[in-house]
Amino acid sequence: MANPPASAAGGVLVAACSILGAVIGLFEGQVTIGFLAGLAIGSAGAIAVWLRDRRG
């Protein structure tokens, strides 16, 4: 029996963008806004990965 292809993991995008956003926000004096922006960007990327993986 053939194994199904492994699914792509988009969660790393959420984590990486959240941390990066917080670091950038730290330099700008707005850690919370940086974190939330990173979270939004990472979530959008994870959804894009999920949609791409779902089609294929």
PDB file of C-alpha atoms in Angstrom:
ATOM      1  CA  MET A   1       0.000   0.000   0.000  1.00  0.00           C
ATOM      2  CA  ALA A   2       1.373   3.423  -0.941  1.00  0.00           C
ATOM      3  CA  ASN A   3       1.905   6.036   1.733  1.00  0.00           C
ATOM      4  CA  PRO A   4       0.108   9.350   1.198  1.00  0.00           C
ATOM      5  CA  PRO A   5       2.426  12.327   0.668  1.00  0.00           C
ATOM      6  CA  ALA A   6       3.423  14.206   3.800  1.00  0.00           C
ATOM      7  CA  SER A   7       1.498  17.391   4.395  1.00  0.00           C
ATOM      8  CA  ALA A   8       3.308  20.719   4.483  1.00  0.00           C
ATOM      9  CA  ALA A   9       3.621  22.391   7.879  1.00  0.00           C
ATOM     10  CA  GLY A  10       2.657  26.051   7.907  1.00  0.00           C
ATOM     11  CA  GLY A  11       2.839  26.439  11.684  1.00  0.00           C
ATOM     12  CA  VAL A  12       6.500  27.311  11.484  1.00  0.00           C
ATOM     13  CA  LEU A  13       5.493  30.438   9.571  1.00  0.00           C
ATOM     14  CA  VAL A  14       3.208  31.521  12.414  1.00  0.00           C
ATOM     15  CA  ALA A  15       5.927  31.004  15.016  1.00  0.00           C
ATOM     16  CA  ALA A  16       8.745  32.579  13.025  1.00  0.00           C
ATOM     17  CA  CYS A  17       6.761  35.623  11.925  1.00  0.00           C
ATOM     18  CA  SER A  18       5.414  36.195  15.447  1.00  0.00           C
ATOM     19  CA  ILE A  19       8.905  36.167  16.933  1.00  0.00           C
ATOM     20  CA  LEU A  20      10.332  38.289  14.133  1.00  0.00           C
ATOM     21  CA  GLY A  21       7.470  40.772  14.483  1.00  0.00           C
ATOM     22  CA  ALA A  22       8.064  41.049  18.221  1.00  0.00           C
ATOM     23  CA  VAL A  23      11.785  41.667  17.679  1.00  0.00           C
ATOM     24  CA  ILE A  24      11.123  44.329  15.054  1.00  0.00           C
ATOM     25  CA  GLY A  25       8.491  45.844  17.331  1.00  0.00           C
ATOM     26  CA  LEU A  26      11.014  45.922  20.169  1.00  0.00           C
ATOM     27  CA  PHE A  27      13.290  48.156  18.108  1.00  0.00           C
ATOM     28  CA  GLU A  28      10.355  50.389  17.190  1.00  0.00           C
ATOM     29  CA  GLY A  29       9.000  50.550  20.742  1.00  0.00           C
ATOM     30  CA  GLN A  30       5.783  48.717  19.843  1.00  0.00           C
ATOM     31  CA  VAL A  31       6.289  45.065  20.778  1.00  0.00           C
ATOM     32  CA  THR A  32       2.590  44.164  20.897  1.00  0.00           C
ATOM     33  CA  ILE A  33       1.824  45.676  17.520  1.00  0.00           C
ATOM     34  CA  GLY A  34       4.873  43.984  16.013  1.00  0.00           C
ATOM     35  CA  PHE A  35       3.834  40.639  17.485  1.00  0.00           C
ATOM     36  CA  LEU A  36       0.256  40.979  16.231  1.00  0.00           C
ATOM     37  CA  ALA A  37       1.421  42.026  12.767  1.00  0.00           C
ATOM     38  CA  GLY A  38       3.787  39.057  12.651  1.00  0.00           C
ATOM     39  CA  LEU A  39       1.002  36.784  13.830  1.00  0.00           C
ATOM     40  CA  ALA A  40      -1.295  38.043  11.083  1.00  0.00           C
ATOM     41  CA  ILE A  41       1.353  37.648   8.380  1.00  0.00           C
ATOM     42  CA  GLY A  42       2.349  34.206   9.629  1.00  0.00           C
ATOM     43  CA  SER A  43      -1.272  33.093   9.800  1.00  0.00           C
ATOM     44  CA  ALA A  44      -1.876  34.259   6.244  1.00  0.00           C
ATOM     45  CA  GLY A  45       1.188  32.322   5.126  1.00  0.00           C
ATOM     46  CA  ALA A  46       0.059  29.199   6.990  1.00  0.00           C
ATOM     47  CA  ILE A  47      -3.376  29.418   5.390  1.00  0.00           C
ATOM     48  CA  ALA A  48      -1.739  29.783   1.969  1.00  0.00           C
ATOM     49  CA  VAL A  49       0.389  26.682   2.628  1.00  0.00           C
ATOM     50  CA  TRP A  50      -2.701  24.783   3.799  1.00  0.00           C
ATOM     51  CA  LEU A  51      -4.693  25.774   0.712  1.00  0.00           C
ATOM     52  CA  ARG A  52      -1.824  24.793  -1.595  1.00  0.00           C
ATOM     53  CA  ASP A  53      -1.362  21.470   0.193  1.00  0.00           C
ATOM     54  CA  ARG A  54      -5.091  20.785   0.113  1.00  0.00           C
ATOM     55  CA  ARG A  55      -5.256  21.105  -3.682  1.00  0.00           C
ATOM     56  CA  GLY A  56      -2.316  18.899  -4.421  1.00  0.00           C
TER      57      GLY A  56
END
